[in-house]
Amino acid sequence: LAVPARVGVAAVAAYVALAAVGIGALPYHSDAVVAAHAGAERILAGQSPYAGFDLVAELARFGLPPEFATPLEDGTRLRSFQYPVLTAVVPAPFLAAGLRDVRVLYLAELLIALALLARSLPPAARGAAAVLFALNLSVLGQFVLAGVDPLWALLVLVAWLARRRGVASAVALGLSIATRQTAWLVAPFRIAWALRERGWREALGRALVA
């Protein structure tokens, strides 16, 4: 599918504009983004994002009811910080620099992922990739407006694009594992690819680095 580059650029610009309007109009409305923001604030205050973290209290601070926290079998709500540490570490310097909504960072991560993907494609396919990205409103709704950090996916993409560079690929995979649990499901398949293509020594080395 041949799509002119200018059409792709226009589609991405419209996507960014729509995301900006959504971020400006919608306050935080998920436990994921509240946890990331509050965890980053705790790091900036010299505290652990895990020790003493109370998600229900943080939800209330951002104007959300306790029902937004994950329900447990006994009927109570999950109160702990439930994500790997980079979920809170990465936004921390941006909050320190004055960023007030971490969803802006998440939008930037998606755009970086698009740029890396487009760079890996033949020039004739880049416009179509940009248009398909802009049309995928579920990605916008989930990762940006709902505030589910896509950094893990960006890092998995880096690990794949750098697959022939053993250390760089393994480091990116390890960072993705340290960002969100979803990457834990991807990691074994990434190591299995290295085993098939590079042998057990290379696969073991990459697994240990990750």
mmCIF file of C-alpha atoms in Angstrom:
data_model
loop_
_atom_site.group_PDB
_atom_site.id
_atom_site.type_symbol
_atom_site.label_atom_id
_atom_site.label_comp_id
_atom_site.label_asym_id
_atom_site.label_seq_id
_atom_site.Cartn_x
_atom_site.Cartn_y
_atom_site.Cartn_z
ATOM 1 C CA LEU A 1 0.000 0.000 0.000
ATOM 2 C CA ALA A 2 1.695 3.181 -1.213
ATOM 3 C CA VAL A 3 0.846 6.262 0.835
ATOM 4 C CA PRO A 4 2.660 9.575 0.230
ATOM 5 C CA ALA A 5 4.934 10.601 3.067
ATOM 6 C CA ARG A 6 3.123 13.920 3.472
ATOM 7 C CA VAL A 7 -0.126 12.042 4.135
ATOM 8 C CA GLY A 8 1.588 10.016 6.831
ATOM 9 C CA VAL A 9 3.027 13.150 8.421
ATOM 10 C CA ALA A 10 -0.397 14.810 8.378
ATOM 11 C CA ALA A 11 -1.995 11.733 9.954
ATOM 12 C CA VAL A 12 0.546 11.670 12.772
ATOM 13 C CA ALA A 13 0.136 15.422 13.328
ATOM 14 C CA ALA A 14 -3.630 14.931 13.644
ATOM 15 C CA TYR A 15 -3.011 12.046 16.036
ATOM 16 C CA VAL A 16 -0.795 14.205 18.236
ATOM 17 C CA ALA A 17 -3.354 17.017 18.197
ATOM 18 C CA LEU A 18 -6.131 14.608 19.196
ATOM 19 C CA ALA A 19 -3.945 13.207 21.976
ATOM 20 C CA ALA A 20 -3.141 16.706 23.242
ATOM 21 C CA VAL A 21 -6.826 17.626 23.369
ATOM 22 C CA GLY A 22 -7.623 14.389 25.174
ATOM 23 C CA ILE A 23 -4.860 14.840 27.728
ATOM 24 C CA GLY A 24 -5.956 18.423 28.359
ATOM 25 C CA ALA A 25 -9.622 17.525 28.690
ATOM 26 C CA LEU A 26 -9.411 14.270 30.643
ATOM 27 C CA PRO A 27 -7.881 14.039 34.113
ATOM 28 C CA TYR A 28 -6.207 10.852 35.255
ATOM 29 C CA HIS A 29 -8.743 8.020 35.219
ATOM 30 C CA SER A 30 -6.815 4.790 35.760
ATOM 31 C CA ASP A 31 -4.882 3.232 38.614
ATOM 32 C CA ALA A 32 -1.875 2.654 36.332
ATOM 33 C CA VAL A 33 -1.136 6.318 35.654
ATOM 34 C CA VAL A 34 -1.867 7.342 39.253
ATOM 35 C CA ALA A 35 0.558 4.690 40.525
ATOM 36 C CA ALA A 36 3.280 5.796 38.104
ATOM 37 C CA HIS A 37 2.875 9.484 38.979
ATOM 38 C CA ALA A 38 2.686 8.903 42.719
ATOM 39 C CA GLY A 39 5.578 6.440 42.655
ATOM 40 C CA ALA A 40 7.737 8.956 40.804
ATOM 41 C CA GLU A 41 6.872 11.622 43.367
ATOM 42 C CA ARG A 42 7.948 9.283 46.157
ATOM 43 C CA ILE A 43 11.289 8.703 44.437
ATOM 44 C CA LEU A 44 11.812 12.448 44.134
ATOM 45 C CA ALA A 45 11.078 12.733 47.856
ATOM 46 C CA GLY A 46 13.780 10.150 48.592
ATOM 47 C CA GLN A 47 11.320 7.359 49.362
ATOM 48 C CA SER A 48 10.774 3.887 47.954
ATOM 49 C CA PRO A 49 7.774 3.599 45.617
ATOM 50 C CA TYR A 50 7.004 0.283 47.345
ATOM 51 C CA ALA A 51 7.389 0.818 51.093
ATOM 52 C CA GLY A 52 4.271 2.383 52.581
ATOM 53 C CA PHE A 53 2.622 3.032 49.208
ATOM 54 C CA ASP A 54 -1.176 3.244 49.447
ATOM 55 C CA LEU A 55 -2.840 3.198 46.044
ATOM 56 C CA VAL A 56 -6.315 3.866 47.419
ATOM 57 C CA ALA A 57 -5.047 7.019 49.146
ATOM 58 C CA GLU A 58 -3.250 8.107 45.981
ATOM 59 C CA LEU A 59 -6.389 7.549 43.907
ATOM 60 C CA ALA A 60 -8.287 9.769 46.318
ATOM 61 C CA ARG A 61 -5.596 12.438 46.000
ATOM 62 C CA PHE A 62 -6.178 12.485 42.239
ATOM 63 C CA GLY A 63 -9.969 12.554 42.676
ATOM 64 C CA LEU A 64 -10.665 8.894 41.894
ATOM 65 C CA PRO A 65 -12.707 6.411 43.971
ATOM 66 C CA PRO A 66 -11.158 3.246 45.496
ATOM 67 C CA GLU A 67 -13.022 1.145 42.915
ATOM 68 C CA PHE A 68 -10.307 2.075 40.418
ATOM 69 C CA ALA A 69 -7.845 -0.127 42.334
ATOM 70 C CA THR A 70 -7.651 -3.833 41.480
ATOM 71 C CA PRO A 71 -10.147 -5.897 43.523
ATOM 72 C CA LEU A 72 -8.776 -8.811 45.548
ATOM 73 C CA GLU A 73 -10.478 -12.105 46.399
ATOM 74 C CA ASP A 74 -11.353 -10.999 49.929
ATOM 75 C CA GLY A 75 -13.236 -7.959 48.639
ATOM 76 C CA THR A 76 -10.556 -5.417 49.500
ATOM 77 C CA ARG A 77 -8.584 -3.342 47.013
ATOM 78 C CA LEU A 78 -4.937 -3.627 46.024
ATOM 79 C CA ARG A 79 -3.046 -0.844 47.778
ATOM 80 C CA SER A 80 0.594 -1.631 46.980
ATOM 81 C CA PHE A 81 2.691 -0.330 44.107
ATOM 82 C CA GLN A 82 2.321 -3.244 41.700
ATOM 83 C CA TYR A 83 4.733 -2.455 38.848
ATOM 84 C CA PRO A 84 8.463 -2.946 38.213
ATOM 85 C CA VAL A 85 10.500 0.021 39.362
ATOM 86 C CA LEU A 86 11.213 1.747 36.017
ATOM 87 C CA THR A 87 7.502 2.562 35.801
ATOM 88 C CA ALA A 88 8.191 5.153 38.504
ATOM 89 C CA VAL A 89 11.873 5.878 37.874
ATOM 90 C CA VAL A 90 11.509 7.059 34.268
ATOM 91 C CA PRO A 91 8.832 9.747 34.885
ATOM 92 C CA ALA A 92 10.641 11.087 37.959
ATOM 93 C CA PRO A 93 13.121 13.444 36.230
ATOM 94 C CA PHE A 94 10.369 14.766 33.969
ATOM 95 C CA LEU A 95 8.169 15.569 36.966
ATOM 96 C CA ALA A 96 11.168 17.224 38.586
ATOM 97 C CA ALA A 97 11.565 19.341 35.443
ATOM 98 C CA GLY A 98 7.967 20.545 35.705
ATOM 99 C CA LEU A 99 5.914 17.993 33.752
ATOM 100 C CA ARG A 100 2.478 17.803 35.349
ATOM 101 C CA ASP A 101 0.911 14.962 33.356
ATOM 102 C CA VAL A 102 2.975 11.825 32.671
ATOM 103 C CA ARG A 103 0.702 10.931 29.765
ATOM 104 C CA VAL A 104 2.638 13.508 27.734
ATOM 105 C CA LEU A 105 5.694 11.300 28.270
ATOM 106 C CA TYR A 106 3.720 8.247 27.163
ATOM 107 C CA LEU A 107 2.715 10.002 23.950
ATOM 108 C CA ALA A 108 6.372 10.827 23.291
ATOM 109 C CA GLU A 109 7.288 7.164 23.819
ATOM 110 C CA LEU A 110 4.729 6.098 21.220
ATOM 111 C CA LEU A 111 6.077 8.622 18.722
ATOM 112 C CA ILE A 112 9.628 7.390 19.296
ATOM 113 C CA ALA A 113 8.430 3.832 18.684
ATOM 114 C CA LEU A 114 6.777 4.949 15.446
ATOM 115 C CA ALA A 115 9.949 6.719 14.328
ATOM 116 C CA LEU A 116 12.073 3.631 15.003
ATOM 117 C CA LEU A 117 9.614 1.402 13.219
ATOM 118 C CA ALA A 118 9.364 3.713 10.211
ATOM 119 C CA ARG A 119 13.143 3.907 9.983
ATOM 120 C CA SER A 120 13.321 0.118 9.773
ATOM 121 C CA LEU A 121 10.845 -0.004 6.872
ATOM 122 C CA PRO A 122 11.445 0.644 3.172
ATOM 123 C CA PRO A 123 10.798 4.343 2.397
ATOM 124 C CA ALA A 124 7.751 3.472 0.288
ATOM 125 C CA ALA A 125 6.067 1.820 3.285
ATOM 126 C CA ARG A 126 6.624 4.561 5.839
ATOM 127 C CA GLY A 127 3.624 6.676 4.888
ATOM 128 C CA ALA A 128 1.300 3.681 5.217
ATOM 129 C CA ALA A 129 2.815 2.776 8.583
ATOM 130 C CA ALA A 130 2.214 6.308 9.857
ATOM 131 C CA VAL A 131 -1.395 6.269 8.692
ATOM 132 C CA LEU A 132 -2.048 2.861 10.266
ATOM 133 C CA PHE A 133 -0.520 4.108 13.507
ATOM 134 C CA ALA A 134 -2.762 7.181 13.493
ATOM 135 C CA LEU A 135 -5.858 5.095 12.790
ATOM 136 C CA ASN A 136 -5.229 2.773 15.735
ATOM 137 C CA LEU A 137 -7.249 4.736 18.251
ATOM 138 C CA SER A 138 -7.191 1.855 20.732
ATOM 139 C CA VAL A 139 -3.465 2.532 21.211
ATOM 140 C CA LEU A 140 -4.246 6.189 21.846
ATOM 141 C CA GLY A 141 -6.999 5.310 24.305
ATOM 142 C CA GLN A 142 -5.036 2.681 26.196
ATOM 143 C CA PHE A 143 -1.486 3.989 26.328
ATOM 144 C CA VAL A 144 -2.058 7.751 26.327
ATOM 145 C CA LEU A 145 -5.501 8.745 27.529
ATOM 146 C CA ALA A 146 -5.868 5.891 30.045
ATOM 147 C CA GLY A 147 -2.203 6.266 30.966
ATOM 148 C CA VAL A 148 -0.847 2.729 30.602
ATOM 149 C CA ASP A 149 2.890 3.266 30.132
ATOM 150 C CA PRO A 150 4.024 1.972 26.686
ATOM 151 C CA LEU A 151 7.730 2.169 27.529
ATOM 152 C CA TRP A 152 7.954 -1.611 27.830
ATOM 153 C CA ALA A 153 6.730 -1.973 24.228
ATOM 154 C CA LEU A 154 9.208 0.646 22.986
ATOM 155 C CA LEU A 155 12.043 -1.224 24.689
ATOM 156 C CA VAL A 156 10.898 -4.572 23.282
ATOM 157 C CA LEU A 157 10.903 -2.958 19.842
ATOM 158 C CA VAL A 158 14.453 -1.703 20.434
ATOM 159 C CA ALA A 159 15.469 -5.202 21.550
ATOM 160 C CA TRP A 160 14.095 -6.630 18.314
ATOM 161 C CA LEU A 161 15.545 -3.984 16.001
ATOM 162 C CA ALA A 162 18.932 -4.422 17.691
ATOM 163 C CA ARG A 163 18.655 -8.215 17.651
ATOM 164 C CA ARG A 164 21.962 -8.647 15.816
ATOM 165 C CA ARG A 165 23.729 -6.529 18.437
ATOM 166 C CA GLY A 166 23.787 -8.904 21.350
ATOM 167 C CA VAL A 167 24.497 -6.618 24.298
ATOM 168 C CA ALA A 168 22.313 -3.722 23.136
ATOM 169 C CA SER A 169 19.392 -6.051 22.439
ATOM 170 C CA ALA A 170 19.757 -7.813 25.795
ATOM 171 C CA VAL A 171 19.990 -4.526 27.710
ATOM 172 C CA ALA A 172 16.835 -3.219 26.031
ATOM 173 C CA LEU A 173 15.045 -6.471 26.844
ATOM 174 C CA GLY A 174 16.190 -6.270 30.459
ATOM 175 C CA LEU A 175 14.985 -2.682 30.762
ATOM 176 C CA SER A 176 11.604 -3.687 29.347
ATOM 177 C CA ILE A 177 11.372 -6.432 31.972
ATOM 178 C CA ALA A 178 12.112 -3.806 34.627
ATOM 179 C CA THR A 179 9.338 -1.560 33.295
ATOM 180 C CA ARG A 180 6.188 -3.667 33.120
ATOM 181 C CA GLN A 181 5.100 -7.253 33.659
ATOM 182 C CA THR A 182 3.792 -7.560 30.094
ATOM 183 C CA ALA A 183 7.380 -7.754 28.879
ATOM 184 C CA TRP A 184 7.894 -10.869 31.011
ATOM 185 C CA LEU A 185 5.634 -12.743 28.581
ATOM 186 C CA VAL A 186 7.647 -11.549 25.579
ATOM 187 C CA ALA A 187 11.116 -12.205 26.985
ATOM 188 C CA PRO A 188 11.146 -16.031 26.674
ATOM 189 C CA PHE A 189 10.258 -15.793 22.980
ATOM 190 C CA ARG A 190 13.016 -13.234 22.451
ATOM 191 C CA ILE A 191 15.547 -15.561 24.069
ATOM 192 C CA ALA A 192 14.151 -18.500 22.072
ATOM 193 C CA TRP A 193 14.823 -16.564 18.852
ATOM 194 C CA ALA A 194 18.435 -16.039 19.935
ATOM 195 C CA LEU A 195 18.699 -19.760 20.698
ATOM 196 C CA ARG A 196 17.433 -20.712 17.258
ATOM 197 C CA GLU A 197 19.466 -18.175 15.330
ATOM 198 C CA ARG A 198 22.634 -17.833 17.424
ATOM 199 C CA GLY A 199 22.955 -20.970 19.526
ATOM 200 C CA TRP A 200 22.701 -21.716 23.209
ATOM 201 C CA ARG A 201 25.789 -19.763 24.280
ATOM 202 C CA GLU A 202 24.464 -16.543 22.743
ATOM 203 C CA ALA A 203 20.962 -17.162 24.095
ATOM 204 C CA LEU A 204 22.283 -17.831 27.602
ATOM 205 C CA GLY A 205 24.485 -14.735 27.464
ATOM 206 C CA ARG A 206 21.603 -12.519 26.391
ATOM 207 C CA ALA A 207 19.339 -13.980 29.057
ATOM 208 C CA LEU A 208 21.929 -13.287 31.766
ATOM 209 C CA VAL A 209 22.473 -9.704 30.573
ATOM 210 C CA ALA A 210 18.708 -9.100 30.465
#
